[in-house]
Every structure is written in C-alpha cells, then in structure tokens.
Amino acid sequence: MIRIAVCDDSPEFLQQAVNMVERWSEESGVPAEIYRFDNGDALLAKNAVTHMDIIFLDIIMPLQSGIDTAKDLRQSDKAVKIIFLTSSPEFALDSYEVKAQDYLLKPVTYEKVKESLTECSHTFEEEPKNIVLKTAFGYQKLYFHDMEYAEAQNKRVVFYLRTGKTVESAESLHSLEDRLCLNDGFFKCHRSYLVYLPNVDHFSMTEIITKSGRSIPIARGYGKAFKEAYFAFVFRD
C-alpha cells in the first residue's frame, strides 16, 4: 500500500486529480491510500505523523505556495516523491531545488498522471542488488546484502551468507569478479577470497572478521588497499 497525497486549493481540480489517482490505482493493481488537502499547512501537519510516498502539489496557492511547502517538506523528508502541478512553466527551475520527481502543467491529462505514478511506483518496487548463480541445482539468485564473502575452492566458488548457510556455484571466482565489483561493495582481499564490505565487522592488516564472526585472510601487501577501499565505500555518501 502506497500513500498518495493531492494538495490543490481548487476543489474542482482537487477532485479531478483524486479521480485520476484512483483510476491509476485500479488499472495498475497498485493499492493506494489517497489523502486530499486544500492547503500546504494541512499537508505538512499530516505528513509529520503519516509519511506520504507521493505528493501531487499545486504550486500557486494562497498563504503558502507549493514551492515553500515543498521546501518545508524537504527539511524532514528526503524520500517523498513530489510531483508539482501548475498552470505556469515559470516555476520549473524552482522544482529542481527541492528535487521534484515531475512537473505537470495544467490542464493535466490522465496519461501524464499515469506516467508519473508508474515511474514512481517502479522505484518503490526495485529489488535489492543481486546476482544469479549457476549451481548444481540450477540457477539461484543471491542478494548482495545476504553475502559475507565468496571463497574459491578448486573450480567452484562457495558463498558464505550472514545466516550461516552456504551456496555453492559451479562458476569460477575469476568469471564472477566482473559481476561482483568494487562499485557494488566487493573487494578481492586474497586470490581465493572476495569479501562484501558492508558485512565486515572489523579487520586488521592481515585478517577480516565478518558480522557473523567468520575470519578471512588478507593477502600480504593487500592490507593498505583493503583499508582504503573499505573506508572509501562505507563513507562514500
């Protein structure tokens, strides 16, 4: 269930917009809880206690404009998707300042609303990063956040998971390295080991301890490179 708010001071347009959101929800099969507001203050007060996922926000409103309302929203809510509604294109630049998802000019068509909502809903549905492995039992998907490290054993690779389980792949470590790269959080600390940095608990210059308590060796001469890679990845944001 996603929460969608529509804020517009025109009762007629507010109802039209709500009708379009309801139609999209029914056609797409995405359940939505819809809230309606005729001013920015009421929207801000509600969002403070009930987090909205998507907000359709009119820009030209009395008392507090949609741009000012969006700025207030962004003070405490970086995640909500804001879709501006306006009869004038002159505020387009301001919409970038508050990281708006979209900017729809009135009169708004259902196709435009549908396009914006579909794009937003897809971002909510994105799967965590993963890899599909070839195993003795067929293909298996593993999520990166579940992995601690991969160990090469002869011509196979064993993946050690945070749950304590292991998954054995029929592929070689070399063939997997391009798919498990540093940008995704993986570091080759030894010719036989590929470790997932977010699941490292602590380390020295010669040893890594994972969050489940497993120990992985760091090859001689790799200690400094691992330390730099670890901190660069963990603090990259």
Tab-separated table of C-alpha atoms in Angstrom, residues 2-237:
chain	number	residue	atom	x	y	z
A	2	ILE	CA	1.406	3.373	-1.012
A	3	ARG	CA	0.204	6.682	0.385
A	4	ILE	CA	-0.545	9.396	-2.159
A	5	ALA	CA	-1.487	12.965	-1.261
A	6	VAL	CA	-3.064	15.537	-3.570
A	7	CYS	CA	-2.865	19.181	-2.496
A	8	ASP	CA	-4.667	21.894	-4.507
A	9	ASP	CA	-6.744	24.893	-3.472
A	10	SER	CA	-9.218	24.377	-6.332
A	11	PRO	CA	-11.980	21.992	-5.186
A	12	GLU	CA	-12.804	21.097	-8.780
A	13	PHE	CA	-9.238	20.240	-9.791
A	14	LEU	CA	-8.585	18.503	-6.471
A	15	GLN	CA	-11.454	16.106	-7.161
A	16	GLN	CA	-10.311	15.540	-10.753
A	17	ALA	CA	-6.778	14.731	-9.605
A	18	VAL	CA	-8.026	12.337	-6.931
A	19	ASN	CA	-10.196	10.609	-9.533
A	20	MET	CA	-7.169	10.141	-11.803
A	21	VAL	CA	-5.081	8.685	-8.972
A	22	GLU	CA	-7.910	6.287	-8.083
A	23	ARG	CA	-8.184	5.228	-11.737
A	24	TRP	CA	-4.435	4.586	-11.928
A	25	SER	CA	-4.512	2.511	-8.748
A	26	GLU	CA	-7.361	0.393	-10.079
A	27	GLU	CA	-5.836	-0.105	-13.527
A	28	SER	CA	-2.284	-0.782	-12.301
A	29	GLY	CA	-3.291	-3.024	-9.425
A	30	VAL	CA	-1.151	-0.957	-7.044
A	31	PRO	CA	-3.149	-0.381	-3.844
A	32	ALA	CA	-3.117	3.260	-2.799
A	33	GLU	CA	-4.328	5.199	0.222
A	34	ILE	CA	-5.263	8.660	-1.045
A	35	TYR	CA	-5.280	11.873	1.020
A	36	ARG	CA	-6.603	15.248	-0.121
A	37	PHE	CA	-5.617	18.722	1.092
A	38	ASP	CA	-6.533	22.245	0.031
A	39	ASN	CA	-3.530	23.970	1.642
A	40	GLY	CA	0.125	23.327	2.376
A	41	ASP	CA	-0.118	23.664	6.167
A	42	ALA	CA	-2.619	20.817	6.433
A	43	LEU	CA	-0.435	18.646	4.205
A	44	LEU	CA	2.684	19.331	6.302
A	45	ALA	CA	0.849	18.563	9.538
A	46	LYS	CA	-0.436	15.232	8.206
A	47	ASN	CA	2.889	14.205	6.677
A	48	ALA	CA	4.580	14.795	10.028
A	49	VAL	CA	2.589	11.917	11.540
A	50	THR	CA	1.738	9.837	8.442
A	51	HIS	CA	4.535	9.623	5.904
A	52	MET	CA	3.403	10.074	2.304
A	53	ASP	CA	5.116	8.204	-0.512
A	54	ILE	CA	3.980	10.508	-3.335
A	55	ILE	CA	2.606	14.058	-3.207
A	56	PHE	CA	0.863	15.937	-6.023
A	57	LEU	CA	1.394	19.561	-5.061
A	58	ASP	CA	-0.137	22.659	-6.630
A	59	ILE	CA	2.408	25.477	-6.857
A	60	ILE	CA	0.152	28.549	-6.871
A	61	MET	CA	-1.814	28.517	-3.617
A	62	PRO	CA	-2.760	31.273	-1.151
A	63	LEU	CA	-0.927	31.687	2.171
A	64	GLN	CA	1.885	29.220	1.402
A	65	SER	CA	2.913	28.335	-2.123
A	66	GLY	CA	3.633	24.813	-3.271
A	67	ILE	CA	7.343	25.626	-3.608
A	68	ASP	CA	7.540	26.844	0.008
A	69	THR	CA	5.548	23.803	1.152
A	70	ALA	CA	7.980	21.540	-0.687
A	71	LYS	CA	10.955	23.268	0.944
A	72	ASP	CA	9.408	22.670	4.365
A	73	LEU	CA	8.748	19.037	3.444
A	74	ARG	CA	12.374	18.530	2.460
A	75	GLN	CA	13.550	19.708	5.878
A	76	SER	CA	12.402	16.419	7.380
A	77	ASP	CA	11.538	14.201	4.435
A	78	LYS	CA	14.115	13.493	1.740
A	79	ALA	CA	12.370	10.416	0.377
A	80	VAL	CA	8.868	11.536	-0.588
A	81	LYS	CA	8.265	11.874	-4.340
A	82	ILE	CA	6.966	15.361	-5.145
A	83	ILE	CA	5.050	15.966	-8.371
A	84	PHE	CA	4.267	19.630	-8.957
A	85	LEU	CA	1.026	20.791	-10.568
A	86	THR	CA	0.859	24.258	-12.085
A	87	SER	CA	-0.693	26.378	-14.805
A	88	SER	CA	2.619	28.147	-15.476
A	89	PRO	CA	6.012	26.791	-16.599
A	90	GLU	CA	7.915	29.629	-14.893
A	91	PHE	CA	8.500	27.634	-11.695
A	92	ALA	CA	10.250	24.709	-13.372
A	93	LEU	CA	13.680	25.820	-12.154
A	94	ASP	CA	12.443	26.061	-8.560
A	95	SER	CA	11.212	22.481	-8.751
A	96	TYR	CA	14.769	21.231	-9.213
A	97	GLU	CA	15.837	22.900	-5.983
A	98	VAL	CA	13.531	20.634	-3.976
A	99	LYS	CA	14.321	17.558	-6.110
A	100	ALA	CA	10.842	17.193	-7.562
A	101	GLN	CA	10.048	13.945	-9.336
A	102	ASP	CA	7.951	15.625	-12.021
A	103	TYR	CA	6.352	18.898	-13.110
A	104	LEU	CA	2.910	18.694	-14.727
A	105	LEU	CA	1.270	21.605	-16.483
A	106	LYS	CA	-2.469	22.143	-16.112
A	107	PRO	CA	-4.795	21.069	-17.551
A	108	VAL	CA	-3.311	17.742	-16.514
A	109	THR	CA	-4.248	14.679	-18.538
A	110	TYR	CA	-4.721	11.214	-17.132
A	111	GLU	CA	-1.888	9.916	-19.341
A	112	LYS	CA	0.572	12.313	-17.692
A	113	VAL	CA	-0.581	11.369	-14.197
A	114	LYS	CA	-0.367	7.696	-15.109
A	115	GLU	CA	3.165	8.117	-16.458
A	116	SER	CA	4.380	9.890	-13.320
A	117	LEU	CA	2.761	7.448	-10.912
A	118	THR	CA	4.039	4.419	-12.807
A	119	GLU	CA	7.589	5.769	-12.750
A	120	CYS	CA	7.360	6.444	-9.012
A	121	SER	CA	5.913	3.025	-8.244
A	122	HIS	CA	8.723	1.314	-10.134
A	123	THR	CA	11.309	2.923	-7.889
A	124	PHE	CA	9.498	1.506	-4.847
A	125	GLU	CA	9.471	-1.941	-6.399
A	126	GLU	CA	13.168	-2.092	-7.291
A	127	GLU	CA	14.830	-5.175	-5.941
A	128	PRO	CA	17.990	-5.014	-3.848
A	129	LYS	CA	21.150	-5.725	-5.844
A	130	ASN	CA	21.687	-9.383	-6.551
A	131	ILE	CA	23.476	-11.957	-8.659
A	132	VAL	CA	22.090	-15.067	-10.345
A	133	LEU	CA	24.438	-18.013	-9.895
A	134	LYS	CA	24.730	-21.290	-11.692
A	135	THR	CA	24.604	-24.082	-9.118
A	136	ALA	CA	24.318	-27.857	-9.189
A	137	PHE	CA	20.565	-27.411	-8.667
A	138	GLY	CA	20.045	-24.831	-11.404
A	139	TYR	CA	20.153	-21.055	-11.197
A	140	GLN	CA	19.831	-19.306	-7.850
A	141	LYS	CA	19.504	-15.623	-7.003
A	142	LEU	CA	21.570	-14.245	-4.127
A	143	TYR	CA	21.130	-10.749	-2.726
A	144	PHE	CA	24.338	-8.865	-2.046
A	145	HIS	CA	23.252	-7.823	1.445
A	146	ASP	CA	22.927	-11.504	2.403
A	147	MET	CA	26.534	-12.326	1.415
A	148	GLU	CA	29.612	-12.080	3.594
A	149	TYR	CA	32.203	-13.432	1.208
A	150	ALA	CA	32.947	-15.824	-1.609
A	151	GLU	CA	35.730	-18.401	-1.462
A	152	ALA	CA	37.297	-20.144	-4.459
A	153	GLN	CA	37.608	-23.880	-3.955
A	154	ASN	CA	39.191	-25.606	-6.941
A	155	LYS	CA	36.902	-24.808	-9.906
A	156	ARG	CA	33.920	-23.777	-7.819
A	157	VAL	CA	33.014	-20.885	-5.541
A	158	VAL	CA	31.328	-21.135	-2.154
A	159	PHE	CA	29.282	-18.144	-0.979
A	160	TYR	CA	29.022	-17.702	2.788
A	161	LEU	CA	25.832	-15.977	3.916
A	162	ARG	CA	25.056	-13.996	7.064
A	163	THR	CA	22.517	-16.648	8.050
A	164	GLY	CA	25.288	-19.228	8.380
A	165	LYS	CA	24.253	-21.027	5.205
A	166	THR	CA	26.433	-21.533	2.144
A	167	VAL	CA	25.661	-21.633	-1.566
A	168	GLU	CA	27.995	-23.387	-3.969
A	169	SER	CA	28.406	-22.087	-7.512
A	170	ALA	CA	29.717	-24.071	-10.464
A	171	GLU	CA	31.381	-20.910	-11.813
A	172	SER	CA	34.967	-19.881	-11.141
A	173	LEU	CA	35.888	-16.874	-8.987
A	174	HIS	CA	37.551	-15.257	-11.990
A	175	SER	CA	34.335	-15.458	-14.011
A	176	LEU	CA	32.383	-13.789	-11.182
A	177	GLU	CA	34.713	-10.884	-10.469
A	178	ASP	CA	33.282	-8.588	-13.153
A	179	ARG	CA	29.806	-9.109	-11.722
A	180	LEU	CA	30.905	-8.578	-8.127
A	181	CYS	CA	32.907	-5.365	-8.423
A	182	LEU	CA	34.144	-2.711	-6.011
A	183	ASN	CA	31.384	-0.280	-7.014
A	184	ASP	CA	28.905	-2.788	-5.598
A	185	GLY	CA	30.926	-3.284	-2.424
A	186	PHE	CA	33.094	-6.317	-3.212
A	187	PHE	CA	36.863	-6.449	-2.698
A	188	LYS	CA	39.303	-9.226	-3.581
A	189	CYS	CA	41.407	-9.392	-0.435
A	190	HIS	CA	43.152	-12.640	-1.416
A	191	ARG	CA	43.441	-14.690	-4.580
A	192	SER	CA	40.812	-17.042	-3.147
A	193	TYR	CA	38.518	-14.585	-1.352
A	194	LEU	CA	36.078	-11.884	-2.387
A	195	VAL	CA	34.535	-10.066	0.573
A	196	TYR	CA	31.397	-7.912	0.725
A	197	LEU	CA	32.474	-4.729	2.514
A	198	PRO	CA	29.145	-3.756	4.178
A	199	ASN	CA	29.161	-7.087	6.052
A	200	VAL	CA	32.642	-6.609	7.511
A	201	ASP	CA	32.545	-6.175	11.290
A	202	HIS	CA	36.207	-5.320	11.900
A	203	PHE	CA	39.642	-6.010	10.470
A	204	SER	CA	43.399	-5.761	10.901
A	205	MET	CA	46.099	-5.601	8.248
A	206	THR	CA	46.050	-9.391	7.933
A	207	GLU	CA	42.538	-10.530	8.851
A	208	ILE	CA	38.865	-9.652	8.298
A	209	ILE	CA	36.104	-10.607	10.715
A	210	THR	CA	32.607	-10.657	9.227
A	211	LYS	CA	29.414	-9.736	11.023
A	212	SER	CA	28.668	-13.383	11.720
A	213	GLY	CA	32.143	-13.853	13.217
A	214	ARG	CA	33.842	-15.671	10.339
A	215	SER	CA	37.531	-14.994	9.675
A	216	ILE	CA	39.001	-14.222	6.222
A	217	PRO	CA	42.707	-13.733	5.482
A	218	ILE	CA	44.069	-10.611	3.810
A	219	ALA	CA	46.922	-11.464	1.457
A	220	ARG	CA	50.341	-9.984	2.169
A	221	GLY	CA	50.574	-6.473	0.723
A	222	TYR	CA	46.781	-6.097	0.438
A	223	GLY	CA	46.160	-4.618	3.892
A	224	LYS	CA	46.520	-0.952	2.939
A	225	ALA	CA	44.486	-1.339	-0.256
A	226	PHE	CA	41.706	-3.096	1.656
A	227	LYS	CA	41.621	-0.407	4.342
A	228	GLU	CA	41.359	2.349	1.734
A	229	ALA	CA	38.678	0.515	-0.238
A	230	TYR	CA	36.670	-0.214	2.900
A	231	PHE	CA	36.533	3.356	4.156
A	232	ALA	CA	36.007	4.811	0.677
A	233	PHE	CA	32.981	2.559	0.174
A	234	VAL	CA	31.459	2.835	3.642
A	235	PHE	CA	31.689	6.637	3.715
A	236	ARG	CA	31.081	7.326	0.022
A	237	ASP	CA	27.727	9.033	0.717
